[in-house]
Amino acid sequence: MNLTVIGTGYVGLVTGACFAEMGNTVTCVDVDRGKIEKLMNGVIPIYEPGLDDIVVSNFKEGRLRFSTSLAEAMKESNIYFIAVGTPPGEDGSADLKYVLGVAREIGTQMQDYCVVVDKSTVPVGTAEKVRGVIREELARRGVEIPFDVVSNPEFLKEGAAVDDFMRPDRIIIGSDGDRARELMRTLYMDFSRNHDRILMMGIKDAEMTKYAANAMLATKISFMNEIAGLCDSLGADVEKVRLGIGSDSRIGYSFIYPGCGYGGSCFPKDVKALIRMAEENRLEPVVLQAVHGRNEEQKHVLSRKITARFGSDLSGLVFGVWGLAFKPGTDDMREAPSVVLLRSLIGAGARVRAYDPVAMDVARDEFPAAWFENGSLSLAKHQYEAVEDVDALVLVTEWKPFRHPDFSAMKKMMKQPIIFDGRNQYDPPRVKAEGFEYTGIGRR
Ligand SMILES: NC(=O)c1ccc[n+]([C@@H]2O[C@H](COP(=O)([O-])OP(=O)(O)OC[C@H]3O[C@@H](n4cnc5c(N)ncnc54)[C@H](O)[C@@H]3O)[C@@H](O)[C@H]2O)c1
């Protein structure tokens, strides 16, 4: 099949590359010229394991193309995936300007029957808006062209995106037209061979499923973080509690790791957007507000523990920070807890030396240039360089190379052998036996 994917970010590029890998011909379109030029030169603008191989090989085979012109790409296909960003607006609602902008352009260019697929995460009712905008453009042109709008939310995880797309838990297709449903089923059949993973439903059901899934996962994390806070105060060990409750098959072990808060481009914005949807419908989203509130609080948990240990004035102190990406496996720093931590440490007068296996380039753009110029923040070339002469190490992102570090070498390098473990990666007795002072999240 011939497809167009509009928006070549984490979702769009993975979607385009994976469909091409299955033998389809895909044009990925983006307004960001720099990104498209990089891709045409074999440079992948984001870090995502396994993505570079399939992008480069499918580009060479001619199945994957890149363009800045939606009009040109549309001539080649009749299925258009909208995978542009839906960032939070001022009031928390998802900003639909990119999605509706693309819909308008599709309306101005379409010539024959086509299927417009909302792949971006969009509020319930957006497919109707997309349909409305396209109809307006067709009416303006004075033409009648049949088309369908389908909701096909994406559930991939950054860091495992290619794998998730290739072997999805489920493929949600929200549609009210038989023709579109069949086209989508045919397209996704290759990802569903082992057993049927395709769930057909109404458009609004599909739109809501995406938000409900992310909100449920965020809820599990925030719940566990709240329990961790209680454990801290009451002298219980949240890691024991985690195992104790995870063993209950009704609860399960996944997404109950306590830590320094969730970040990324999805959970925070999707929880906020769902809150907004509830408020717009005069409902009080008490659970969702609590999930969001707990997470905002949780992003300060490390700096609070640090000031409890060193005092509120941190001038003269240097902190080594391991991990800047919002989670391992990605260079994405959107809404990352590391950003809140660094602002707070540097705001209190500390200097920070940070290291992340892949997010260093993103970090250079993320933080104020003044911090680099005045020495408040430096980026280390290696994880051990980040701990040289520091007063404490703060672990923020649980990358694998941080799991079993050389503690005895670190003890010699650090000015003070103190570890703040924002992801409960280390075994407290072992770290203490190595001569470190240890603070985790919710651990005795
Ligand atoms: N990142 C994830 O893990 C993830 C997972 C599931 C769903 N989603 C959802 O998918 C959507 C995209 O997320 P992302 O992380 O890939 O975003 P992203 O910011 O990485 O990429 C969006 C891309 O769209 C491009 N774009 C904007 N307007 C355009 C236009 N008019 N024409 C062509 N390109 C345009 C931007 O230049 C950018 O490259 C969001 O709604 C997000 O919530 C993201």
Short mmCIF file of C-alpha atoms and ligand atoms in Angstrom, two decimals:
data_model
loop_
_atom_site.label_atom_id
_atom_site.label_comp_id
_atom_site.label_asym_id
_atom_site.label_seq_id
_atom_site.Cartn_x
_atom_site.Cartn_y
_atom_site.Cartn_z
CA MET A 1 0.00 0.00 0.00
CA ASN A 2 1.07 3.62 -0.47
CA LEU A 3 0.96 5.74 2.66
CA THR A 4 1.72 9.27 3.77
CA VAL A 5 2.77 9.95 7.37
CA ILE A 6 2.60 13.60 8.38
CA GLY A 7 4.89 14.56 11.26
CA THR A 8 8.24 12.79 11.46
CA GLY A 9 8.84 12.77 15.21
CA TYR A 10 9.01 9.85 17.62
CA VAL A 11 5.66 8.46 16.47
CA GLY A 12 5.63 9.47 12.80
CA LEU A 13 9.12 8.27 11.96
CA VAL A 14 8.62 4.93 13.72
CA THR A 15 5.20 4.48 12.07
CA GLY A 16 6.58 5.29 8.61
CA ALA A 17 9.68 3.12 8.98
CA CYS A 18 7.73 0.12 10.35
CA PHE A 19 5.08 0.26 7.62
CA ALA A 20 7.89 0.49 5.03
CA GLU A 21 9.61 -2.49 6.66
CA MET A 22 6.42 -4.48 5.97
CA GLY A 23 6.72 -3.70 2.24
CA ASN A 24 4.52 -0.62 2.00
CA THR A 25 5.70 2.52 0.24
CA VAL A 26 5.67 5.40 2.71
CA THR A 27 6.39 9.10 2.40
CA CYS A 28 7.16 10.81 5.70
CA VAL A 29 6.40 14.53 5.60
CA ASP A 30 7.57 17.19 8.02
CA VAL A 31 7.61 20.99 8.03
CA ASP A 32 11.02 20.88 9.70
CA ARG A 33 13.38 21.11 6.73
CA GLY A 34 16.44 20.37 8.84
CA LYS A 35 14.91 17.12 10.02
CA ILE A 36 13.99 16.00 6.50
CA GLU A 37 17.45 16.88 5.17
CA LYS A 38 19.09 14.88 7.95
CA LEU A 39 16.87 11.89 7.21
CA MET A 40 17.65 12.06 3.50
CA ASN A 41 21.32 11.94 4.44
CA GLY A 42 20.83 8.89 6.65
CA VAL A 43 21.01 10.85 9.92
CA ILE A 44 18.27 9.91 12.40
CA PRO A 45 17.26 13.02 14.37
CA ILE A 46 16.12 11.11 17.47
CA TYR A 47 17.56 8.29 19.51
CA GLU A 48 15.41 5.19 19.33
CA PRO A 49 16.92 1.68 19.48
CA GLY A 50 16.72 -0.19 16.15
CA LEU A 51 15.20 2.73 14.27
CA ASP A 52 18.30 3.77 12.32
CA ASP A 53 18.65 0.33 10.70
CA ILE A 54 15.12 0.20 9.32
CA VAL A 55 15.07 3.86 8.29
CA VAL A 56 18.34 3.58 6.36
CA SER A 57 17.58 0.22 4.73
CA ASN A 58 14.04 1.14 3.67
CA PHE A 59 15.22 4.53 2.38
CA LYS A 60 17.87 2.75 0.27
CA GLU A 61 15.26 0.29 -1.04
CA GLY A 62 13.03 3.21 -2.04
CA ARG A 63 10.15 2.16 0.20
CA LEU A 64 10.68 5.04 2.62
CA ARG A 65 10.78 8.59 1.30
CA PHE A 66 11.03 11.96 2.99
CA SER A 67 9.52 15.24 1.91
CA THR A 68 8.57 18.69 3.12
CA SER A 69 5.72 18.84 0.62
CA LEU A 70 2.44 17.29 1.75
CA ALA A 71 0.86 18.14 -1.61
CA GLU A 72 3.50 16.08 -3.46
CA ALA A 73 3.29 13.17 -1.02
CA MET A 74 -0.51 13.07 -1.24
CA LYS A 75 -0.40 12.43 -4.98
CA GLU A 76 1.16 9.04 -4.33
CA SER A 77 -1.27 7.66 -1.74
CA ASN A 78 -4.78 7.67 -0.30
CA ILE A 79 -4.08 6.94 3.38
CA TYR A 80 -2.80 9.91 5.38
CA PHE A 81 -1.58 9.42 8.92
CA ILE A 82 -1.54 12.58 11.03
CA ALA A 83 1.27 12.14 13.58
CA VAL A 84 2.08 15.74 14.50
CA GLY A 85 2.48 16.98 18.08
CA THR A 86 -0.45 17.85 20.35
CA PRO A 87 1.32 19.86 23.07
CA PRO A 88 -0.55 21.14 26.12
CA GLY A 89 -2.14 24.56 25.71
CA GLU A 90 -2.25 27.23 28.44
CA ASP A 91 -5.23 25.57 30.14
CA GLY A 92 -3.86 22.01 29.88
CA SER A 93 -6.03 21.03 26.92
CA ALA A 94 -4.34 19.43 23.93
CA ASP A 95 -3.43 22.10 21.39
CA LEU A 96 -4.92 20.95 18.09
CA LYS A 97 -3.47 23.66 15.87
CA TYR A 98 -1.00 21.30 14.16
CA VAL A 99 -3.56 18.50 13.68
CA LEU A 100 -6.23 20.82 12.29
CA GLY A 101 -3.65 22.67 10.19
CA VAL A 102 -2.72 19.38 8.52
CA ALA A 103 -6.42 18.48 8.09
CA ARG A 104 -6.99 21.80 6.32
CA GLU A 105 -4.08 21.18 3.99
CA ILE A 106 -5.40 17.69 3.21
CA GLY A 107 -8.76 19.28 2.39
CA THR A 108 -7.14 21.71 -0.02
CA GLN A 109 -5.16 19.00 -1.82
CA MET A 110 -7.22 15.80 -1.89
CA GLN A 111 -8.40 14.57 -5.27
CA ASP A 112 -9.90 11.11 -4.67
CA TYR A 113 -11.35 9.00 -1.87
CA CYS A 114 -8.89 8.88 1.03
CA VAL A 115 -8.65 7.83 4.65
CA VAL A 116 -7.35 10.39 7.13
CA VAL A 117 -5.97 8.66 10.21
CA ASP A 118 -5.56 10.46 13.52
CA LYS A 119 -2.44 8.83 14.96
CA SER A 120 -1.63 11.77 17.25
CA THR A 121 -3.15 11.61 20.73
CA VAL A 122 -6.20 13.83 20.43
CA PRO A 123 -9.18 14.64 22.68
CA VAL A 124 -12.48 12.87 22.20
CA GLY A 125 -14.33 14.62 19.39
CA THR A 126 -11.23 15.58 17.39
CA ALA A 127 -12.00 13.24 14.47
CA GLU A 128 -15.25 15.18 14.07
CA LYS A 129 -13.29 18.44 14.00
CA VAL A 130 -10.87 17.01 11.44
CA ARG A 131 -13.82 15.91 9.31
CA GLY A 132 -15.39 19.37 9.66
CA VAL A 133 -12.24 21.22 8.60
CA ILE A 134 -11.77 18.98 5.54
CA ARG A 135 -15.43 19.43 4.58
CA GLU A 136 -15.03 23.21 4.85
CA GLU A 137 -12.08 23.12 2.46
CA LEU A 138 -13.90 20.86 0.00
CA ALA A 139 -16.90 23.20 0.08
CA ARG A 140 -14.60 26.17 -0.49
CA ARG A 141 -13.17 24.37 -3.52
CA GLY A 142 -16.71 23.51 -4.67
CA VAL A 143 -15.93 19.78 -4.95
CA GLU A 144 -17.42 16.67 -3.41
CA ILE A 145 -14.87 13.98 -2.63
CA PRO A 146 -15.70 11.10 -0.29
CA PHE A 147 -13.31 10.49 2.62
CA ASP A 148 -13.22 8.80 6.01
CA VAL A 149 -11.58 9.87 9.25
CA VAL A 150 -10.23 7.09 11.46
CA SER A 151 -8.83 7.21 14.99
CA ASN A 152 -5.80 4.95 15.36
CA PRO A 153 -4.02 6.02 18.55
CA GLU A 154 -0.44 4.90 19.07
CA PHE A 155 0.71 3.02 22.16
CA LEU A 156 4.45 2.68 21.49
CA LYS A 157 6.90 3.38 24.30
CA GLU A 158 9.92 5.57 23.61
CA GLY A 159 13.01 3.41 24.08
CA ALA A 160 11.19 0.34 22.70
CA ALA A 161 9.17 2.05 19.97
CA VAL A 162 10.15 -0.13 17.01
CA ASP A 163 9.53 -3.31 18.96
CA ASP A 164 6.20 -2.04 20.25
CA PHE A 165 5.06 -1.01 16.78
CA MET A 166 6.11 -4.32 15.25
CA ARG A 167 4.58 -6.42 18.05
CA PRO A 168 1.79 -4.33 19.53
CA ASP A 169 -0.35 -5.50 22.45
CA ARG A 170 -3.35 -4.19 20.53
CA ILE A 171 -4.16 -2.13 17.48
CA ILE A 172 -7.05 0.21 18.15
CA ILE A 173 -9.06 1.31 15.15
CA GLY A 174 -11.97 3.66 15.66
CA SER A 175 -14.03 4.02 12.52
CA ASP A 176 -17.60 4.53 11.37
CA GLY A 177 -17.08 3.47 7.76
CA ASP A 178 -16.78 -0.07 6.36
CA ARG A 179 -14.41 0.93 3.58
CA ALA A 180 -11.95 2.61 5.95
CA ARG A 181 -12.24 -0.25 8.44
CA GLU A 182 -11.28 -2.80 5.79
CA LEU A 183 -8.37 -0.70 4.51
CA MET A 184 -7.03 -0.33 8.06
CA ARG A 185 -7.50 -4.03 8.78
CA THR A 186 -5.55 -4.96 5.63
CA LEU A 187 -2.79 -2.51 6.49
CA TYR A 188 -2.38 -3.77 10.04
CA MET A 189 -2.84 -7.49 9.34
CA ASP A 190 0.94 -7.96 9.08
CA PHE A 191 1.36 -6.77 12.68
CA SER A 192 -1.32 -9.14 13.90
CA ARG A 193 -0.40 -12.50 12.35
CA ASN A 194 0.31 -14.40 15.53
CA HIS A 195 -3.18 -13.67 16.88
CA ASP A 196 -5.75 -11.03 16.12
CA ARG A 197 -4.71 -7.89 17.93
CA ILE A 198 -7.01 -5.54 16.06
CA LEU A 199 -9.79 -4.03 18.15
CA MET A 200 -12.42 -2.25 16.07
CA MET A 201 -14.54 0.31 17.87
CA GLY A 202 -16.27 3.64 17.50
CA ILE A 203 -14.16 6.74 16.86
CA LYS A 204 -14.79 8.32 20.26
CA ASP A 205 -14.12 4.99 21.99
CA ALA A 206 -10.70 4.85 20.31
CA GLU A 207 -9.88 8.46 21.18
CA MET A 208 -10.80 7.85 24.82
CA THR A 209 -8.93 4.52 25.00
CA LYS A 210 -5.60 6.27 24.44
CA TYR A 211 -6.15 8.79 27.24
CA ALA A 212 -7.56 6.19 29.61
CA ALA A 213 -4.53 3.92 29.04
CA ASN A 214 -2.00 6.66 29.77
CA ALA A 215 -3.98 7.99 32.72
CA MET A 216 -4.21 4.48 34.22
CA LEU A 217 -0.44 4.00 33.97
CA ALA A 218 0.22 7.46 35.42
CA THR A 219 -2.21 6.64 38.23
CA LYS A 220 -0.27 3.51 39.16
CA ILE A 221 2.98 5.50 39.32
CA SER A 222 1.52 8.36 41.35
CA PHE A 223 -0.19 5.94 43.72
CA MET A 224 3.09 4.17 44.37
CA ASN A 225 4.92 7.46 44.85
CA GLU A 226 2.38 8.45 47.46
CA ILE A 227 2.87 5.12 49.24
CA ALA A 228 6.64 5.74 49.08
CA GLY A 229 6.17 9.08 50.84
CA LEU A 230 4.21 7.34 53.58
CA CYS A 231 6.92 4.67 53.85
CA ASP A 232 9.53 7.41 54.28
CA SER A 233 7.57 8.93 57.15
CA LEU A 234 6.52 5.69 58.80
CA GLY A 235 9.78 3.78 58.50
CA ALA A 236 8.60 1.08 56.06
CA ASP A 237 10.54 0.02 52.95
CA VAL A 238 8.52 0.70 49.80
CA GLU A 239 10.55 -1.84 47.83
CA LYS A 240 9.31 -4.60 50.13
CA VAL A 241 5.80 -3.19 49.80
CA ARG A 242 6.14 -3.12 45.99
CA LEU A 243 6.98 -6.82 45.91
CA GLY A 244 4.26 -7.55 48.42
CA ILE A 245 1.51 -5.94 46.37
CA GLY A 246 2.91 -6.80 42.92
CA SER A 247 2.61 -10.50 43.72
CA ASP A 248 -1.16 -10.04 43.77
CA SER A 249 -2.16 -10.94 40.21
CA ARG A 250 -4.94 -8.35 40.33
CA ILE A 251 -2.28 -5.65 40.85
CA GLY A 252 0.80 -6.98 39.01
CA TYR A 253 4.39 -5.77 39.09
CA SER A 254 4.37 -3.32 36.22
CA PHE A 255 4.27 0.45 36.69
CA ILE A 256 4.49 0.33 40.47
CA TYR A 257 8.10 1.46 40.75
CA PRO A 258 8.43 4.44 43.06
CA GLY A 259 10.72 7.20 41.83
CA CYS A 260 11.18 10.92 41.28
CA GLY A 261 8.12 11.35 39.06
CA TYR A 262 7.02 10.57 35.53
CA GLY A 263 7.88 12.83 32.61
CA GLY A 264 7.98 12.61 28.84
CA SER A 265 5.79 13.94 26.11
CA CYS A 266 2.79 11.76 26.95
CA PHE A 267 1.76 11.06 30.54
CA PRO A 268 1.95 14.64 31.89
CA LYS A 269 0.20 16.21 28.92
CA ASP A 270 -2.37 13.46 28.49
CA VAL A 271 -3.40 13.51 32.15
CA LYS A 272 -3.75 17.31 31.93
CA ALA A 273 -5.77 17.05 28.71
CA LEU A 274 -8.10 14.48 30.27
CA ILE A 275 -8.60 16.77 33.29
CA ARG A 276 -9.52 19.55 30.87
CA MET A 277 -11.96 17.29 28.99
CA ALA A 278 -13.68 16.47 32.29
CA GLU A 279 -13.85 20.13 33.32
CA GLU A 280 -15.25 21.18 29.97
CA ASN A 281 -18.02 18.67 30.60
CA ARG A 282 -18.60 19.99 34.14
CA LEU A 283 -17.21 16.87 35.78
CA GLU A 284 -14.75 16.96 38.64
CA PRO A 285 -11.77 14.75 37.76
CA VAL A 286 -10.72 14.12 41.36
CA VAL A 287 -8.58 11.06 40.66
CA LEU A 288 -6.80 12.62 37.68
CA GLN A 289 -6.12 15.86 39.55
CA ALA A 290 -4.57 13.88 42.39
CA VAL A 291 -2.44 11.87 39.95
CA HIS A 292 -1.15 15.06 38.36
CA GLY A 293 -0.66 16.85 41.70
CA ARG A 294 1.28 13.94 43.21
CA ASN A 295 3.54 13.85 40.17
CA GLU A 296 4.28 17.58 40.29
CA GLU A 297 5.19 17.13 43.96
CA GLN A 298 7.26 14.04 43.26
CA LYS A 299 9.53 15.87 40.85
CA HIS A 300 10.74 17.88 43.90
CA VAL A 301 11.33 14.84 46.10
CA LEU A 302 15.08 14.61 45.35
CA SER A 303 15.82 18.29 45.86
CA ARG A 304 13.87 18.19 49.13
CA LYS A 305 15.90 15.22 50.34
CA ILE A 306 19.10 17.00 49.28
CA THR A 307 18.24 20.23 51.12
CA ALA A 308 17.15 18.18 54.16
CA ARG A 309 20.68 16.74 54.16
CA PHE A 310 22.78 19.78 53.19
CA GLY A 311 20.56 22.76 54.12
CA SER A 312 18.71 25.15 51.83
CA ASP A 313 21.86 27.04 50.74
CA LEU A 314 23.78 24.73 48.43
CA SER A 315 26.48 27.20 47.35
CA GLY A 316 29.94 25.70 47.30
CA LEU A 317 28.53 22.19 46.72
CA VAL A 318 28.84 20.17 43.54
CA PHE A 319 26.38 17.43 42.57
CA GLY A 320 26.95 14.72 40.02
CA VAL A 321 23.74 13.81 38.19
CA TRP A 322 23.32 10.51 36.35
CA GLY A 323 20.54 10.54 33.77
CA LEU A 324 18.80 13.48 32.11
CA ALA A 325 16.33 11.78 29.72
CA PHE A 326 12.86 11.29 31.18
CA LYS A 327 13.45 7.54 31.09
CA PRO A 328 16.11 5.11 29.85
CA GLY A 329 16.27 4.27 26.14
CA THR A 330 15.46 7.74 24.83
CA ASP A 331 17.01 11.18 24.41
CA ASP A 332 13.63 12.81 25.11
CA MET A 333 13.80 15.34 27.95
CA ARG A 334 10.29 16.75 27.68
CA GLU A 335 8.92 17.26 31.23
CA ALA A 336 11.83 15.20 32.61
CA PRO A 337 12.28 15.19 36.42
CA SER A 338 15.96 16.02 35.79
CA VAL A 339 14.95 19.49 34.57
CA VAL A 340 13.09 20.25 37.81
CA LEU A 341 15.98 18.89 39.89
CA LEU A 342 18.66 20.91 38.09
CA ARG A 343 16.64 24.11 38.33
CA SER A 344 16.22 23.59 42.02
CA LEU A 345 19.86 22.66 42.76
CA ILE A 346 21.32 25.46 40.66
CA GLY A 347 18.70 27.87 42.02
CA ALA A 348 19.95 27.02 45.54
CA GLY A 349 23.53 27.87 44.53
CA ALA A 350 24.91 24.41 43.72
CA ARG A 351 26.97 23.43 40.74
CA VAL A 352 25.96 20.35 38.74
CA ARG A 353 27.99 17.98 36.61
CA ALA A 354 25.59 15.81 34.59
CA TYR A 355 25.88 12.79 32.35
CA ASP A 356 23.38 10.90 30.20
CA PRO A 357 24.29 8.15 27.71
CA VAL A 358 22.26 9.70 24.85
CA ALA A 359 20.54 12.95 25.88
CA MET A 360 23.60 15.25 26.03
CA ASP A 361 22.84 17.10 22.78
CA VAL A 362 19.24 17.62 23.84
CA ALA A 363 20.46 18.82 27.26
CA ARG A 364 22.68 21.46 25.65
CA ASP A 365 19.55 23.01 24.10
CA GLU A 366 17.29 22.41 27.11
CA PHE A 367 19.19 24.37 29.76
CA PRO A 368 19.98 28.11 29.76
CA ALA A 369 23.27 28.99 28.03
CA ALA A 370 24.13 31.13 31.08
CA TRP A 371 24.39 27.99 33.24
CA PHE A 372 27.11 26.61 30.98
CA GLU A 373 28.85 29.98 30.75
CA ASN A 374 28.95 30.65 34.50
CA GLY A 375 29.90 27.07 35.36
CA SER A 376 26.65 26.19 37.18
CA LEU A 377 26.20 23.26 34.82
CA SER A 378 28.71 21.16 32.96
CA LEU A 379 28.16 18.01 30.96
CA ALA A 380 30.55 15.15 31.63
CA LYS A 381 31.92 12.92 28.88
CA HIS A 382 31.58 9.81 30.97
CA GLN A 383 29.49 8.66 33.94
CA TYR A 384 32.57 8.57 36.20
CA GLU A 385 33.72 12.02 35.14
CA ALA A 386 30.36 13.25 36.49
CA VAL A 387 31.23 12.08 40.01
CA GLU A 388 34.78 13.43 40.29
CA ASP A 389 35.07 15.66 43.38
CA VAL A 390 31.31 15.89 43.87
CA ASP A 391 29.61 16.21 47.22
CA ALA A 392 26.93 13.71 46.21
CA LEU A 393 25.71 11.66 43.29
CA VAL A 394 22.06 11.94 42.31
CA LEU A 395 20.68 9.14 40.14
CA VAL A 396 17.71 10.40 38.13
CA THR A 397 17.32 8.05 35.13
CA GLU A 398 17.85 4.32 35.54
CA TRP A 399 20.03 3.64 32.48
CA LYS A 400 21.54 0.14 32.57
CA PRO A 401 25.20 1.30 32.81
CA PHE A 402 24.31 3.00 36.11
CA ARG A 403 23.00 -0.18 37.69
CA HIS A 404 26.26 -1.81 38.73
CA PRO A 405 28.84 0.96 38.94
CA ASP A 406 32.28 0.55 40.42
CA PHE A 407 31.44 1.80 43.92
CA SER A 408 34.97 1.50 45.29
CA ALA A 409 36.39 3.61 42.43
CA MET A 410 33.58 6.12 42.92
CA LYS A 411 34.29 6.39 46.63
CA LYS A 412 37.84 7.46 45.83
CA MET A 413 36.68 9.97 43.21
CA MET A 414 33.91 11.68 45.16
CA LYS A 415 34.54 14.40 47.73
CA GLN A 416 31.79 12.95 49.92
CA PRO A 417 30.47 9.40 49.47
CA ILE A 418 26.78 10.26 49.35
CA ILE A 419 24.17 8.86 46.97
CA PHE A 420 20.62 10.04 46.35
CA ASP A 421 18.91 7.30 44.39
CA GLY A 422 15.84 8.70 42.59
CA ARG A 423 14.93 5.31 41.12
CA ASN A 424 15.74 2.90 43.95
CA GLN A 425 18.34 1.19 41.79
CA TYR A 426 20.76 0.26 44.51
CA ASP A 427 20.62 -2.17 47.38
CA PRO A 428 21.00 0.04 50.48
CA PRO A 429 22.96 -2.49 52.61
CA ARG A 430 25.41 -3.09 49.75
CA VAL A 431 25.93 0.61 49.08
CA LYS A 432 26.35 1.28 52.79
CA ALA A 433 28.84 -1.60 53.05
CA GLU A 434 30.82 0.15 50.31
CA GLY A 435 31.03 3.15 52.63
CA PHE A 436 28.32 5.35 51.12
CA GLU A 437 25.58 7.31 52.79
CA TYR A 438 22.43 6.30 50.90
CA THR A 439 19.01 7.91 50.43
CA GLY A 440 16.39 6.32 48.22
CA ILE A 441 12.69 6.95 47.73
CA GLY A 442 10.54 5.48 50.50
CA ARG A 443 13.24 3.23 51.91
CA ARG A 444 14.05 2.84 55.54
N1 LIG B 1 6.32 10.17 21.86
C1 LIG B 1 5.60 9.14 22.27
O1 LIG B 1 6.07 8.25 22.98
C2 LIG B 1 4.16 9.01 21.85
C3 LIG B 1 3.50 7.78 22.01
C4 LIG B 1 2.17 7.68 21.62
C5 LIG B 1 1.51 8.78 21.10
N2 LIG B 1 2.17 9.97 20.98
C6 LIG B 1 1.44 11.10 20.39
O2 LIG B 1 1.85 11.21 19.03
C7 LIG B 1 1.87 12.59 18.64
C8 LIG B 1 3.23 12.95 18.12
O3 LIG B 1 4.15 12.80 19.18
P1 LIG B 1 5.75 12.80 18.93
O4 LIG B 1 6.37 12.53 20.24
O5 LIG B 1 6.05 11.98 17.76
O6 LIG B 1 5.93 14.36 18.56
P2 LIG B 1 7.25 15.07 18.00
O7 LIG B 1 7.22 16.44 18.56
O8 LIG B 1 8.44 14.21 18.22
O9 LIG B 1 7.00 15.13 16.42
C9 LIG B 1 5.99 15.89 15.82
C10 LIG B 1 6.49 16.29 14.43
O10 LIG B 1 5.42 16.91 13.71
C11 LIG B 1 5.99 17.91 12.89
N3 LIG B 1 4.94 18.81 12.40
C12 LIG B 1 4.28 19.78 13.08
N4 LIG B 1 3.39 20.37 12.26
C13 LIG B 1 3.49 19.76 11.04
C14 LIG B 1 2.83 19.94 9.79
N5 LIG B 1 1.88 20.84 9.62
N6 LIG B 1 3.17 19.13 8.77
C15 LIG B 1 4.15 18.19 8.94
N7 LIG B 1 4.81 18.00 10.09
C16 LIG B 1 4.48 18.77 11.14
C17 LIG B 1 7.04 18.55 13.76
O11 LIG B 1 7.99 19.27 13.00
C18 LIG B 1 7.64 17.32 14.45
O12 LIG B 1 8.74 16.80 13.72
C19 LIG B 1 1.44 13.37 19.87
O13 LIG B 1 0.04 13.59 19.82
C20 LIG B 1 1.76 12.43 21.01
O14 LIG B 1 0.95 12.65 22.14
C21 LIG B 1 3.47 10.10 21.32
#
